[in-house]
Coordinates of C-alpha atoms in Angstrom, one line a residue:
Chain H
M876 CA 0.0 0.0 0.0
K877 CA 1.4 3.4 -1.0
H878 CA 1.3 5.9 1.9
Y879 CA 0.9 9.6 1.6
T880 CA 3.6 12.0 2.6
R881 CA 3.1 14.6 5.3
E882 CA 3.0 17.3 2.7
E883 CA 0.3 15.5 0.7
L884 CA -1.8 15.0 3.8
D885 CA -1.4 18.6 4.7
R886 CA -2.6 19.5 1.2
Y887 CA -5.5 17.2 1.5
R888 CA -6.7 18.7 4.8
N889 CA -6.2 22.2 3.4
K890 CA -8.4 21.2 0.3
D891 CA -5.3 22.1 -1.8
M892 CA -5.8 19.0 -4.0
N893 CA -8.1 18.3 -7.0
F894 CA -11.3 16.4 -6.4
I895 CA -10.1 13.0 -7.7
L896 CA -6.9 13.1 -5.6
R897 CA -8.8 14.2 -2.5
L898 CA -11.3 11.3 -3.0
M899 CA -8.4 8.8 -3.3
C900 CA -6.7 10.2 -0.2
R901 CA -10.0 10.0 1.7
V902 CA -10.5 6.4 0.8
H903 CA -6.9 5.6 1.8
L904 CA -7.3 7.3 5.2
C905 CA -10.2 5.1 6.0
V906 CA -8.1 2.0 5.7
C907 CA -4.6 3.3 6.8
P908 CA -3.9 3.9 10.5
L909 CA -0.4 5.1 9.7
C910 CA -1.6 8.0 7.6
R911 CA -4.3 8.7 10.1
R912 CA -1.6 9.1 12.7
Q913 CA 0.2 11.5 10.4
M914 CA -3.0 13.5 10.3
T915 CA -3.0 13.7 14.1
D916 CA 0.6 14.8 14.0
L917 CA -0.4 17.6 11.6
Q918 CA -2.9 18.8 14.2
H919 CA -0.1 18.9 16.7
D920 CA 1.8 21.0 14.2
D921 CA -1.1 23.4 14.1
A922 CA -1.1 23.8 17.8
L923 CA 2.6 24.6 17.7
L924 CA 2.2 27.1 14.9
T925 CA -0.7 28.8 16.8
K926 CA 1.6 29.2 19.8
L927 CA 4.2 30.7 17.6
K928 CA 1.8 33.2 16.0
D929 CA 0.3 34.1 19.4
S930 CA 3.8 34.8 20.7
L931 CA 4.6 37.0 17.7
N932 CA 1.5 39.0 18.3
M933 CA 2.1 39.3 22.0
L934 CA 5.6 40.5 21.6
K935 CA 4.9 42.8 18.6
V936 CA 6.4 46.1 19.7
E937 CA 7.0 49.1 17.5
P938 CA 10.7 50.2 17.4
N939 CA 11.6 53.4 19.2
V940 CA 14.6 55.1 17.5
A941 CA 14.9 57.7 20.3
T942 CA 15.3 55.1 23.0
Y943 CA 17.8 53.2 21.0
Q944 CA 19.9 56.2 20.2
K945 CA 19.8 57.3 23.9
I946 CA 20.9 53.9 25.1
C947 CA 23.7 53.7 22.4
S948 CA 25.0 57.0 23.4
T949 CA 24.9 56.3 27.1
I950 CA 26.6 53.0 26.7
H951 CA 29.2 54.5 24.4
D952 CA 29.9 57.2 27.0
L953 CA 30.2 54.6 29.8
V954 CA 32.6 52.4 27.7
N955 CA 34.8 55.5 27.0
K956 CA 34.8 56.4 30.6
E957 CA 35.7 52.9 31.6
S958 CA 38.6 52.7 29.1
S959 CA 40.0 56.1 30.2
E960 CA 40.0 55.0 33.9
Chain G
M79 CA 24.2 36.5 14.8
I80 CA 22.0 34.5 17.1
Y81 CA 23.5 33.1 20.3
T82 CA 22.2 29.6 20.6
T83 CA 24.8 26.9 21.1
R84 CA 28.0 28.0 22.8
K85 CA 27.2 31.0 24.9
T86 CA 24.3 33.2 25.9
L87 CA 24.0 36.8 24.7
L88 CA 24.8 38.0 28.3
E89 CA 28.1 36.1 28.2
A90 CA 28.9 37.7 24.8
I91 CA 28.2 41.1 26.3
K92 CA 30.4 40.2 29.2
D93 CA 33.2 39.4 26.8
G94 CA 32.8 42.9 25.3
E95 CA 31.5 41.8 21.8
E96 CA 30.5 45.0 20.1
I97 CA 27.5 43.7 18.2
S98 CA 26.0 42.3 21.4
W99 CA 24.4 45.5 22.8
H100 CA 22.4 46.1 19.7
E101 CA 21.4 42.5 19.7
F102 CA 20.5 42.6 23.3
Y103 CA 18.4 45.6 22.8
A104 CA 16.6 44.1 19.7
T105 CA 16.1 40.7 21.5
Y106 CA 14.9 41.8 24.9
R107 CA 13.2 45.2 24.3
P108 CA 9.8 43.6 23.4
L109 CA 10.0 41.4 26.5
I110 CA 10.9 44.3 28.8
I111 CA 8.1 46.5 27.3
L112 CA 5.6 43.7 27.8
R113 CA 6.8 43.1 31.3
G114 CA 6.4 46.9 31.9
S115 CA 2.7 46.4 31.1
D116 CA 2.3 43.9 33.9
F117 CA 3.4 46.7 36.3
Q118 CA 1.0 49.1 34.6
L119 CA 3.7 51.4 33.5
T120 CA 3.0 54.2 31.0
A121 CA 4.5 54.1 27.5
D122 CA 7.2 56.5 28.5
E123 CA 7.9 54.6 31.7
K124 CA 8.3 51.4 29.7
E125 CA 10.9 53.0 27.5
E126 CA 12.6 54.2 30.7
L127 CA 12.4 50.6 32.0
V128 CA 14.2 49.4 28.9
Q129 CA 17.0 51.9 29.4
L130 CA 17.3 51.1 33.2
V131 CA 17.4 47.4 32.6
L132 CA 20.1 47.7 29.9
L133 CA 22.2 50.0 32.0
E134 CA 21.9 47.7 35.0
I135 CA 23.1 44.8 32.9
F136 CA 25.9 46.9 31.5
H137 CA 27.0 47.7 35.1
K138 CA 26.7 44.1 36.2
R139 CA 28.1 42.5 33.1
K140 CA 31.5 41.8 34.5
S141 CA 30.3 40.0 37.5
F142 CA 27.8 38.0 35.5
Q143 CA 28.4 34.3 35.9
Y144 CA 26.0 32.1 34.0
D145 CA 25.5 28.9 35.9
R146 CA 22.5 26.8 35.1
N147 CA 22.6 25.2 38.5
R148 CA 22.5 28.5 40.3
G149 CA 19.6 30.0 38.4
R150 CA 18.3 30.4 35.0
L151 CA 18.7 33.5 32.7
R152 CA 14.9 33.8 32.9
D153 CA 15.0 34.3 36.6
Y154 CA 18.0 36.7 36.4
L155 CA 16.2 38.9 33.9
R156 CA 12.9 38.7 35.8
K157 CA 14.6 40.0 38.9
I158 CA 16.3 42.9 37.1
I159 CA 13.2 44.0 35.2
G160 CA 11.0 43.6 38.2
G161 CA 13.3 45.6 40.4
K162 CA 13.6 48.4 37.9
A163 CA 9.9 48.5 37.4
V164 CA 9.3 48.9 41.1
D165 CA 11.9 51.7 41.1
I166 CA 9.9 53.5 38.5
L167 CA 6.7 53.1 40.5
R168 CA 8.4 54.4 43.6
K169 CA 9.6 57.4 41.7
R170 CA 6.1 57.9 40.5
K171 CA 4.9 57.8 44.1
N172 CA 7.4 60.4 45.1
N173 CA 6.1 62.6 42.4
H174 CA 2.6 62.3 43.9
V175 CA 1.3 60.5 40.9
S176 CA -1.0 57.6 41.4
A177 CA 0.9 54.6 42.5
D178 CA -1.9 52.1 43.2
V179 CA 0.1 49.3 41.6
L180 CA 2.9 49.7 44.1
D181 CA 0.4 49.7 47.0
Y182 CA -0.8 46.3 46.4
W183 CA 2.4 45.0 44.8
P184 CA 3.1 42.2 47.3
D185 CA -0.2 40.4 46.6
K186 CA 0.5 40.5 42.9
D187 CA 3.4 38.2 43.1
S188 CA 1.8 35.0 41.8
L189 CA -0.1 36.8 39.0
L190 CA 3.1 38.5 38.0
E191 CA 4.9 35.2 38.0
Q192 CA 2.3 33.6 35.8
S193 CA 2.5 36.5 33.4
W194 CA 6.3 36.3 33.3
E195 CA 6.2 32.6 32.5
K196 CA 3.8 33.3 29.6
E197 CA 5.9 36.2 28.3
W198 CA 9.1 34.3 28.6
Q199 CA 7.7 31.4 26.6
G200 CA 6.5 33.9 24.0
H201 CA 10.0 35.4 23.9
L202 CA 11.4 31.9 23.3
W203 CA 9.1 31.3 20.4
T204 CA 10.0 34.6 18.8
Q205 CA 13.7 33.8 19.2
A206 CA 13.1 30.4 17.8
L207 CA 11.7 32.0 14.6
E208 CA 14.8 34.2 14.3
I209 CA 17.0 31.2 14.7
L210 CA 15.0 29.3 12.1
R211 CA 15.4 32.2 9.7
N212 CA 19.2 31.7 10.0
R213 CA 19.1 28.0 9.7
L214 CA 17.0 27.5 6.6
K215 CA 17.6 28.5 3.0
P216 CA 16.1 31.9 2.4
V217 CA 13.5 30.6 0.0
T218 CA 12.4 27.9 2.4
F219 CA 12.0 30.4 5.2
Q220 CA 10.2 32.9 3.0
A221 CA 7.8 30.2 1.9
F222 CA 7.1 29.3 5.5
E223 CA 6.8 32.9 6.6
L224 CA 4.4 33.9 3.8
H225 CA 2.3 30.8 4.0
V226 CA 2.2 30.1 7.7
I227 CA 2.9 33.3 9.5
N228 CA 1.2 35.7 7.0
E229 CA -1.4 33.1 6.1
K230 CA -1.1 33.5 2.3
P231 CA -2.5 30.7 0.1
A232 CA 0.2 28.2 -0.9
E233 CA -0.6 28.7 -4.5
K234 CA 0.1 32.4 -4.3
V235 CA 3.3 31.9 -2.3
A236 CA 4.5 29.3 -4.9
L237 CA 3.8 31.7 -7.7
F238 CA 5.5 34.6 -5.9
L239 CA 8.6 32.5 -5.1
N240 CA 8.7 30.7 -8.3
I241 CA 8.5 27.2 -6.7
S242 CA 6.0 24.4 -6.8
V243 CA 3.0 24.3 -4.4
N244 CA 4.4 21.1 -3.0
M245 CA 7.6 22.9 -2.1
V246 CA 5.6 25.4 0.0
Y247 CA 4.2 22.5 2.0
V248 CA 7.7 20.9 2.2
A249 CA 9.0 24.2 3.5
K250 CA 6.2 24.3 6.2
S251 CA 6.9 20.7 7.2
R252 CA 10.7 21.3 7.4
S253 CA 10.2 24.5 9.4
V254 CA 8.0 22.9 11.9
K255 CA 10.4 20.1 12.4
N256 CA 13.3 22.6 12.9
L257 CA 11.2 24.8 15.2
R258 CA 10.6 21.8 17.6
T259 CA 14.4 21.2 17.7
I260 CA 15.2 24.9 18.3
I261 CA 12.7 25.2 21.1
R262 CA 14.2 22.2 22.8
E263 CA 17.7 23.7 22.4
L264 CA 16.6 27.1 23.7
Q265 CA 14.9 25.6 26.8
D266 CA 18.0 23.6 27.4
I267 CA 20.4 26.6 27.1
I268 CA 18.4 29.3 28.9

């Protein structure tokens, strides 16, 4: 029995396959526990990617040039002061 | 450059590597700003918090000893950020501006701890993405970023990057596999 790759199964569940291929995949999934397990793994991937996207949204902070320049200049001064001592 | 395997960013700063301050700022500013929100700091106070934390780390960098057995980087940063946030709140109180947060500060410990855990995990994920960007071929990362992060249809991504639709899915699969490894590595290091 020919098994589907992870990518093919991902395409199947995203309806990114033509009708005939989808139908064949569906029939295969009914009889193949291995590919069904792959489908479960893909759901775990979804959970991981949701976590990633939530994190990116949570930590989305606009840059602040003024703060950056102020810090750079302060640290630069401190480094100079240290090296002259 | 992303510090993942040999040494932490703090150790690089300690060693006086020039690029490190910029990277430290870029890496930790979002986390510090977010933490500032837990202490109900204003936008200006959060920027002040970023500066105070960076200066504190600058002053303490030479005595910094990273030892996983003595405490994690996560805890080290939590203490510094928390301490500086409280300093700002105290200053606010001295200026006779509302300092309600400071008044019930001791009772907030567990909530603040929970928030920090969530923020730190979020920080790890964002760092993992940056590491992934450096590990994958540019076209693979772009396909992943456009299709998964920006939620563009695989077909459009394929057309835009001049690759097959299947390659977009391969990029996604490869990225997820790598992300799992990177997250494990990060949790192990820091």
